[in-house]
């Protein structure tokens, strides 16, 4: 063991042993163990500590399930299909519903997704619970940002179940236009979609049983509320003046403001703000469009033809991307001046992990402020990922976020204390004896070396073999809190430049590492600016407004794209 680490990590313990000779356990003095106690209010910290044992209890069983079922085909299938439960998938697909005559269904889907993303993010930041430990789990994903979020509850599960439940309820409604055979097929697809996404989160090692169960229940409840009460709310807003609409918008802004502060730099809040913005733009657009002369224009695919419909979709997508490319840099350039004036007046409401405007001069205009919707520059990479889906999949073992690393350190310390307590009760150490502590630590290292030899092959190419030697959940429990090996996927543009490019590998020694050594293997989050919240809210509100009002009106202005001639006199 490194002497400097021994001295640094044991100093507090030696002092306490001398001061309190009856103390049976030497405190390692790791600052990370008090991280959540310092970062969270006491009542939230107490709730977190009560829920944390569930995450630790279910991890060995998840690892056993994963190891039993692992295969390259299933790895690729669940990694790829996980994209069907992401915000990006829905953000790209939802506007098309409004442009193709399914505005009512599309609005319902936006409501349940925006509500699901917001409140799962709300609960995630409130509890700040980590994902199940890796190792023993292997994280299989195509998204580099997913692992940076907290684990409880699962947003993927909430999205998938909410969409499936809402679709099934619509299929059973009296207004269902489908034939019985088509209805049964679509219903079966909805069940399969939800089960595939939810089980895939377990298989990919991204969530635990409690995460997906609570996420699924939240999604189902949200869909039931939207199906039964959503139409009445829409009718009420449309029948009343703008004051009712403003009250709803104010409620959304208040919910954004009271969104809990996370203990770590988690991107959950960013996703919540983006979908809150979409909801605001959607409500403004539908309220205005429903009162306009364009509201009664029908959509008929047979009358318009496929060429016109495809042209309408392409035009709408281009308008949305053009808005995003113009609005985002303009807001990032102009808002800091306004925020500095507000800050000088003492009215600023800063959030943790966001740099106030007074502390920076300029913001990079090509800054990627969210992961919800791709930039125009990302489109070639997306096309390549669709043509070659295997390039984007990665299998990672070890901490990938601050929450992961804190939990790894906490579990190691818990195991160390349990080991010291057991040996102390058996008379293997004297009161506060530093020599005995060192001897006990050497024994631990020898035992740990044996476990290390069992878990060294933890890269994505040998993940199946590393799991195969364990037959019981208790075998995987021994790997919890072990060393770190994180394999990140090769960037698509890097692969195009250099065909032999290798993935980045972050390796930590598989022993009882100190805090600095674990965190040195993690990529620090980028600087986040206070104006990003308002920027995201305005940009995504604009996207929602454009999709449901501006673009349909533009169709009627541009020759060849309109459907006004189909209106019944």
XYZ file of C-alpha atoms in Angstrom:
569
model
C 0.000 0.000 0.000
C 1.199 3.454 -0.865
C 2.683 5.121 2.232
C 1.317 8.543 1.444
C -2.162 7.130 1.129
C -1.798 5.236 4.357
C -0.737 8.364 6.165
C -3.413 10.548 4.573
C -6.288 8.175 5.035
C -5.344 6.910 8.446
C -4.421 10.157 10.163
C -7.875 10.923 11.439
C -8.281 7.328 12.624
C -5.025 7.393 14.629
C -6.026 10.616 16.361
C -9.412 9.231 17.287
C -7.874 5.972 18.547
C -5.617 7.899 20.920
C -8.351 10.226 22.070
C -10.993 7.537 22.479
C -9.389 4.260 23.435
C -12.723 2.486 23.632
C -13.596 3.273 19.989
C -13.691 -0.107 18.185
C -13.467 1.247 14.621
C -10.879 3.605 13.142
C -12.451 6.274 10.943
C -10.793 6.412 7.512
C -11.388 10.136 7.352
C -12.719 10.073 3.780
C -14.362 13.398 3.035
C -16.666 11.727 0.492
C -18.508 9.836 3.221
C -20.092 13.096 4.424
C -20.738 14.486 0.952
C -24.504 13.929 0.926
C -24.871 14.913 4.570
C -23.305 18.279 3.694
C -25.032 18.749 0.340
C -28.607 17.862 1.324
C -30.962 19.197 4.010
C -31.170 16.834 6.962
C -34.684 15.608 6.198
C -33.761 14.811 2.579
C -30.529 13.155 3.695
C -32.433 10.957 6.159
C -34.872 9.868 3.443
C -31.980 9.104 1.116
C -30.232 6.995 3.752
C -33.406 4.972 4.276
C -33.766 4.273 0.547
C -30.075 3.593 -0.184
C -30.025 0.028 1.280
C -32.565 -1.010 -1.372
C -30.132 -0.030 -4.133
C -27.336 -1.977 -2.473
C -29.526 -5.008 -1.721
C -30.764 -5.471 -5.278
C -27.411 -4.974 -7.029
C -26.099 -8.596 -6.694
C -29.395 -9.966 -7.993
C -29.306 -7.584 -10.962
C -25.736 -8.652 -11.729
C -26.729 -12.331 -11.530
C -29.673 -11.700 -13.891
C -27.463 -9.803 -16.315
C -24.744 -12.461 -16.287
C -27.279 -15.235 -16.838
C -28.826 -13.611 -19.918
C -25.877 -11.794 -21.512
C -25.239 -12.317 -25.220
C -23.852 -10.033 -27.960
C -27.208 -10.030 -29.762
C -29.160 -8.985 -26.683
C -26.509 -6.378 -25.842
C -27.030 -4.705 -29.208
C -30.815 -5.089 -29.143
C -31.391 -3.516 -25.742
C -28.774 -0.791 -26.290
C -30.395 0.218 -29.597
C -34.027 -0.043 -28.468
C -33.252 2.086 -25.402
C -33.163 5.006 -27.851
C -36.916 4.517 -28.384
C -37.485 5.671 -24.818
C -35.276 8.763 -24.946
C -36.293 12.422 -25.052
C -34.543 12.866 -28.415
C -36.649 10.183 -30.112
C -39.909 11.769 -28.992
C -38.782 15.343 -29.607
C -38.040 14.500 -33.249
C -41.163 12.397 -33.815
C -43.860 14.337 -31.956
C -44.091 17.433 -34.214
C -44.933 15.148 -37.151
C -48.180 14.163 -35.415
C -49.364 17.771 -35.481
C -48.508 18.123 -39.148
C -50.260 14.893 -40.166
C -53.694 15.289 -38.621
C -53.069 13.697 -35.204
C -52.867 16.872 -33.146
C -55.113 15.665 -30.322
C -53.159 12.443 -29.808
C -49.878 14.314 -30.190
C -50.824 16.853 -27.537
C -51.712 14.059 -25.133
C -48.335 12.390 -25.724
C -46.502 15.695 -25.160
C -48.387 16.178 -21.894
C -47.540 12.741 -20.490
C -43.909 12.846 -21.628
C -43.288 16.371 -20.365
C -44.940 15.533 -17.051
C -43.054 12.235 -16.780
C -39.656 13.727 -17.580
C -40.215 16.633 -15.202
C -41.398 14.652 -12.199
C -38.977 11.738 -12.579
C -36.205 14.339 -12.756
C -37.762 16.030 -9.728
C -37.644 12.795 -7.711
C -34.149 11.931 -8.980
C -32.676 15.200 -7.779
C -34.685 15.051 -4.546
C -33.331 11.655 -3.426
C -29.968 11.821 -5.276
C -29.754 8.024 -5.269
C -27.005 6.333 -7.335
C -27.525 3.743 -9.990
C -26.793 0.116 -8.989
C -23.057 -0.334 -8.463
C -20.687 -1.150 -11.299
C -18.951 -3.535 -10.797
C -20.506 -6.073 -10.497
C -22.935 -4.690 -13.079
C -21.821 -3.867 -16.598
C -23.335 -0.691 -18.057
C -24.489 -1.202 -21.659
C -25.532 2.041 -23.344
C -25.373 4.193 -26.472
C -25.753 7.424 -24.495
C -22.811 8.993 -22.733
C -25.027 11.311 -20.675
C -27.487 8.720 -19.329
C -25.057 7.386 -16.733
C -24.487 10.906 -15.383
C -28.036 11.028 -14.023
C -29.258 9.534 -10.772
C -30.973 6.171 -10.929
C -34.247 6.494 -9.001
C -36.737 6.459 -10.666
C -36.241 5.356 -14.282
C -37.280 8.027 -16.795
C -37.032 5.511 -19.662
C -39.549 3.281 -17.900
C -41.883 6.199 -17.172
C -41.736 7.322 -20.830
C -42.311 3.859 -22.267
C -45.134 2.866 -19.916
C -46.896 6.229 -20.188
C -46.902 6.098 -23.993
C -48.013 2.443 -24.039
C -50.815 2.979 -21.490
C -52.044 6.120 -23.240
C -52.021 4.384 -26.627
C -53.928 1.376 -25.248
C -56.528 3.645 -23.621
C -57.003 5.468 -26.928
C -57.344 2.158 -28.783
C -60.168 1.136 -26.428
C -61.968 4.485 -26.662
C -65.194 4.818 -28.717
C -63.408 7.187 -31.129
C -60.909 4.514 -32.160
C -60.885 4.418 -36.014
C -59.056 1.074 -36.389
C -60.479 -2.308 -37.275
C -60.464 -5.001 -34.530
C -57.511 -6.857 -36.079
C -55.444 -3.692 -36.394
C -56.425 -2.656 -32.882
C -55.200 -5.962 -31.391
C -51.930 -5.713 -33.325
C -51.266 -2.154 -32.174
C -52.148 -3.068 -28.592
C -49.729 -6.000 -28.674
C -47.010 -3.697 -30.026
C -47.656 -1.229 -27.194
C -47.245 -3.974 -24.576
C -44.117 -5.289 -26.274
C -42.633 -1.799 -26.521
C -43.137 -1.057 -22.830
C -41.878 -4.445 -21.609
C -38.835 -4.289 -23.893
C -37.781 -0.827 -22.710
C -38.391 -1.542 -19.016
C -36.638 -4.912 -18.990
C -33.844 -3.462 -21.109
C -32.991 -0.988 -18.348
C -32.417 -3.946 -16.003
C -30.500 -5.945 -18.592
C -28.245 -3.003 -19.472
C -27.350 -2.452 -15.813
C -28.677 1.109 -15.879
C -31.445 0.708 -13.293
C -32.613 -1.528 -10.474
C -35.960 -3.189 -9.821
C -37.198 -0.352 -7.615
C -36.174 2.240 -10.233
C -38.190 0.661 -13.058
C -41.186 -0.232 -10.874
C -41.584 3.288 -9.495
C -40.904 4.811 -12.930
C -43.503 2.539 -14.545
C -46.115 3.356 -11.895
C -45.491 7.079 -12.361
C -45.871 6.726 -16.136
C -49.115 4.749 -15.835
C -50.648 7.214 -13.362
C -49.706 10.199 -15.533
C -51.327 8.577 -18.585
C -54.548 7.773 -16.697
C -54.814 11.362 -15.487
C -54.146 12.755 -18.977
C -56.616 10.420 -20.687
C -59.485 11.133 -18.301
C -58.892 14.806 -17.483
C -56.695 16.161 -20.301
C -59.526 16.822 -22.809
C -61.532 18.719 -20.184
C -58.525 20.909 -19.370
C -57.931 21.617 -23.065
C -61.566 22.593 -23.568
C -61.477 24.836 -20.496
C -58.377 26.691 -21.689
C -59.760 27.133 -25.195
C -63.106 28.443 -23.930
C -61.586 30.972 -21.530
C -59.499 34.087 -21.964
C -55.745 34.421 -21.897
C -55.739 34.740 -18.082
C -56.347 31.007 -17.675
C -53.499 30.274 -20.069
C -51.174 32.643 -18.191
C -52.082 30.963 -14.905
C -51.030 27.591 -16.346
C -47.774 29.048 -17.663
C -47.072 30.619 -14.268
C -47.643 27.250 -12.584
C -45.065 25.639 -14.895
C -42.511 28.364 -14.102
C -43.110 27.911 -10.361
C -42.552 24.156 -10.675
C -39.253 24.834 -12.443
C -38.190 27.183 -9.660
C -38.980 24.694 -6.862
C -37.212 21.829 -8.630
C -34.906 20.335 -5.934
C -31.221 21.150 -5.950
C -29.240 17.934 -6.538
C -26.262 16.925 -4.424
C -24.147 16.384 -7.579
C -23.976 17.967 -11.021
C -26.837 15.917 -12.514
C -28.409 16.861 -15.895
C -31.946 15.904 -14.780
C -32.878 19.555 -14.276
C -31.838 20.404 -17.844
C -34.203 17.796 -19.287
C -37.018 18.964 -17.020
C -36.579 22.573 -18.180
C -36.533 21.545 -21.846
C -39.813 19.644 -21.634
C -41.382 22.342 -19.473
C -40.531 24.757 -22.272
C -42.133 22.471 -24.854
C -45.275 22.295 -22.713
C -45.451 26.096 -22.460
C -45.016 26.561 -26.211
C -47.556 23.829 -26.910
C -50.217 25.450 -24.729
C -49.622 28.907 -26.226
C -49.705 27.546 -29.780
C -52.805 25.365 -29.412
C -54.691 28.158 -27.620
C -53.973 30.597 -30.432
C -54.357 28.102 -33.292
C -57.671 26.805 -31.934
C -59.097 30.326 -32.115
C -57.785 31.019 -35.638
C -59.401 30.484 -39.034
C -56.946 27.673 -39.770
C -58.225 25.366 -37.034
C -60.821 23.615 -39.222
C -58.460 22.714 -42.073
C -58.474 18.899 -42.384
C -55.626 16.552 -43.184
C -56.162 13.909 -45.866
C -53.196 11.807 -46.937
C -54.940 10.449 -50.035
C -55.947 13.911 -51.215
C -52.577 15.540 -50.536
C -50.366 12.689 -51.710
C -47.157 11.321 -50.236
C -44.927 13.843 -52.014
C -46.706 16.826 -50.456
C -46.849 15.225 -47.000
C -43.121 14.414 -47.046
C -42.372 17.952 -48.253
C -44.440 19.367 -45.372
C -42.527 17.270 -42.843
C -39.126 18.233 -44.269
C -40.080 21.894 -44.296
C -41.284 21.736 -40.691
C -38.101 20.018 -39.503
C -35.953 22.613 -41.268
C -37.892 25.484 -39.640
C -37.428 23.973 -36.166
C -33.704 23.425 -36.650
C -33.322 26.922 -38.110
C -35.066 28.399 -35.053
C -32.814 26.466 -32.699
C -29.632 27.424 -34.558
C -30.562 31.129 -34.519
C -32.244 31.481 -31.130
C -29.727 29.618 -28.970
C -26.576 31.659 -29.838
C -28.566 34.883 -29.809
C -29.846 34.227 -26.295
C -26.450 33.050 -25.045
C -24.950 36.284 -26.357
C -27.613 38.689 -25.075
C -28.918 37.244 -21.813
C -25.691 37.592 -19.756
C -25.992 41.401 -19.903
C -29.561 41.223 -18.577
C -28.593 38.712 -15.897
C -25.791 40.977 -14.656
C -28.257 43.847 -14.249
C -30.629 41.559 -12.351
C -27.768 40.264 -10.214
C -26.667 43.792 -9.295
C -30.207 44.571 -8.210
C -30.124 41.599 -5.830
C -32.944 39.743 -7.589
C -30.946 36.814 -8.961
C -32.021 33.297 -8.028
C -28.928 31.178 -8.677
C -28.892 27.384 -8.740
C -26.055 25.198 -7.610
C -23.548 24.180 -10.323
C -24.496 27.180 -12.520
C -21.972 30.014 -12.820
C -23.534 33.472 -12.288
C -23.171 36.046 -15.078
C -20.928 38.261 -12.956
C -18.220 35.585 -13.014
C -17.813 35.227 -16.782
C -17.586 37.499 -19.816
C -18.609 35.426 -22.820
C -20.159 32.014 -23.488
C -18.978 29.765 -26.329
C -21.677 30.125 -28.978
C -21.370 26.485 -30.063
C -21.957 25.360 -26.501
C -24.014 22.186 -26.234
C -26.551 23.176 -23.602
C -28.664 20.009 -23.653
C -28.946 16.417 -24.818
C -32.643 16.499 -25.642
C -32.471 17.493 -29.308
C -29.466 17.190 -31.655
C -27.736 20.160 -33.260
C -27.503 20.482 -37.025
C -23.820 19.582 -36.727
C -24.835 16.298 -35.076
C -26.948 15.084 -38.008
C -24.092 13.368 -39.935
C -23.133 11.500 -36.774
C -26.745 10.452 -36.220
C -27.002 9.118 -39.755
C -23.773 7.175 -39.287
C -25.061 5.788 -35.989
C -28.230 4.553 -37.711
C -26.251 2.907 -40.519
C -23.686 1.401 -38.123
C -25.441 1.005 -34.748
C -22.685 -1.132 -33.263
C -20.233 1.794 -33.234
C -22.139 3.709 -30.595
C -22.621 0.890 -28.108
C -20.265 0.686 -25.159
C -19.919 -1.636 -22.193
C -18.516 0.116 -19.133
C -17.506 -1.148 -15.720
C -16.779 1.219 -12.861
C -17.897 4.674 -11.690
C -19.063 6.934 -14.500
C -20.430 9.842 -12.495
C -19.825 11.608 -9.210
C -22.784 9.744 -7.692
C -21.240 6.419 -8.782
C -17.868 7.299 -7.301
C -19.304 8.497 -3.986
C -21.305 5.292 -3.660
C -18.253 3.174 -4.520
C -16.224 4.893 -1.828
C -19.048 4.679 0.704
C -19.561 0.968 0.087
C -15.830 0.292 0.427
C -15.738 2.139 3.723
C -18.792 0.263 4.952
C -17.177 -3.061 4.067
C -13.914 -2.005 5.714
C -15.680 -1.038 8.923
C -17.598 -4.300 9.012
C -14.360 -6.239 8.540
C -12.567 -4.290 11.264
C -15.506 -4.722 13.649
C -15.617 -8.481 13.117
C -11.905 -8.885 13.675
C -12.002 -6.614 16.727
C -14.774 -8.719 18.244
C -12.626 -11.824 17.728
C -9.707 -10.275 19.614
C -7.551 -9.738 16.510
C -6.673 -6.154 17.423
C -5.906 -4.163 20.543
C -7.375 -0.829 21.491
C -6.128 1.842 19.114
C -3.012 -0.141 18.138
C -1.602 1.326 14.959
C 0.558 -1.771 14.336
C -2.495 -4.008 14.500
C -4.329 -1.700 12.151
C -1.537 -2.032 9.593
C -1.434 -5.818 9.973
C -5.192 -6.000 9.552
C -4.961 -3.790 6.465
C -2.312 -6.043 4.940
C -4.569 -9.041 5.462
C -7.371 -7.179 3.757
C -5.118 -6.406 0.813
C -4.142 -10.061 0.468
C -7.781 -11.092 0.454
C -8.612 -8.305 -1.948
C -5.841 -9.390 -4.306
C -7.559 -12.746 -4.649
C -10.822 -11.019 -5.568
C -8.941 -8.773 -7.973
C -7.717 -11.749 -9.976
C -11.338 -12.802 -10.486
C -12.477 -9.455 -11.876
C -9.598 -8.045 -13.939
C -11.178 -8.783 -17.327
C -13.884 -6.153 -17.204
C -13.644 -4.578 -20.642
C -16.526 -4.813 -23.100
C -14.819 -7.510 -25.180
C -14.580 -9.921 -22.274
C -17.568 -8.975 -20.169
C -19.341 -12.267 -20.761
C -16.384 -14.293 -19.577
C -15.898 -12.196 -16.455
C -19.470 -12.890 -15.412
C -19.561 -16.557 -16.300
C -17.518 -17.694 -13.307
C -20.129 -16.418 -10.815
C -23.175 -18.609 -10.220
C -24.912 -17.007 -7.246
C -25.884 -13.434 -6.299
C -23.570 -13.682 -3.291
C -20.630 -14.099 -5.674
C -21.433 -10.742 -7.252
C -21.828 -9.068 -3.880
C -18.091 -9.622 -3.328
C -17.374 -7.440 -6.379
C -19.362 -4.435 -5.131
C -17.055 -1.471 -4.537
C -14.186 -2.950 -6.577
C -11.804 -1.017 -8.853
C -12.677 1.001 -11.937
C -12.386 0.350 -15.667
C -14.513 2.608 -17.873
C -14.548 2.046 -21.644
C -16.052 4.937 -23.583
C -17.187 4.618 -27.216
C -15.049 6.043 -30.019
C -16.465 9.297 -31.298
C -17.996 8.861 -34.753
C -16.065 11.759 -36.287
C -12.832 10.390 -34.826
C -13.555 7.013 -36.399
C -14.041 8.645 -39.782
C -10.660 10.360 -39.547
C -8.765 7.419 -38.158
C -10.183 3.989 -38.909
C -7.926 2.405 -36.289
C -8.992 4.711 -33.470
C -9.349 2.929 -30.152
C -11.873 3.781 -27.420
C -10.759 5.832 -24.450
C -10.140 3.656 -21.414
C -10.055 5.008 -17.879
C -8.470 2.491 -15.537
C -8.230 2.599 -11.767
C -6.264 0.152 -9.645
C -8.557 -2.595 -8.409
C -7.800 -2.122 -4.731
C -9.013 0.055 -1.901
C -8.282 3.340 -3.663
C -8.364 6.706 -2.019
C -10.818 9.406 -2.980
C -8.455 11.291 -5.312
C -7.552 8.197 -7.282
C -11.179 7.288 -7.993
C -12.207 10.782 -9.060
C -9.150 11.266 -11.247
C -10.637 8.665 -13.587
C -13.841 10.655 -14.122
C -14.418 13.422 -16.662
C -15.332 16.621 -14.850
C -18.610 18.216 -15.954
C -18.275 21.290 -18.147
C -18.899 24.768 -16.843
C -22.623 25.526 -16.781
C -23.876 29.111 -17.060
C -26.879 30.673 -15.356
C -28.399 31.844 -18.632
C -28.672 28.276 -19.931
C -31.906 27.701 -18.006
C -33.753 30.634 -19.592
C -32.139 29.897 -22.965
C -33.396 26.329 -22.889
C -36.854 27.401 -21.748
C -37.228 29.956 -24.560
C -35.755 27.721 -27.284
C -37.968 24.748 -26.481
C -41.045 26.887 -25.912
C -40.396 28.239 -29.402
C -40.131 24.701 -30.786
C -43.501 23.795 -29.278
C -45.112 26.987 -30.556
C -43.677 26.563 -34.041
C -44.802 22.942 -34.287
C -48.456 23.492 -33.416
C -49.202 26.969 -34.821
C -46.573 28.746 -36.908
C -45.600 25.871 -39.213
C -49.229 24.780 -39.962
C -50.013 28.405 -40.869
C -46.926 28.589 -43.099
C -48.173 25.515 -44.963
C -51.165 27.522 -46.125
C -48.960 30.414 -47.227
C -46.465 28.375 -49.262
C -47.920 27.211 -52.603
C -48.288 23.454 -52.909
C -48.096 22.627 -49.194
C -51.480 23.866 -48.004
C -54.634 21.831 -47.382
C -57.132 24.713 -47.285
C -58.775 23.472 -50.465
C -59.892 20.346 -48.564
C -61.954 22.398 -46.130
C -65.647 21.575 -46.149
C -67.688 24.649 -47.031
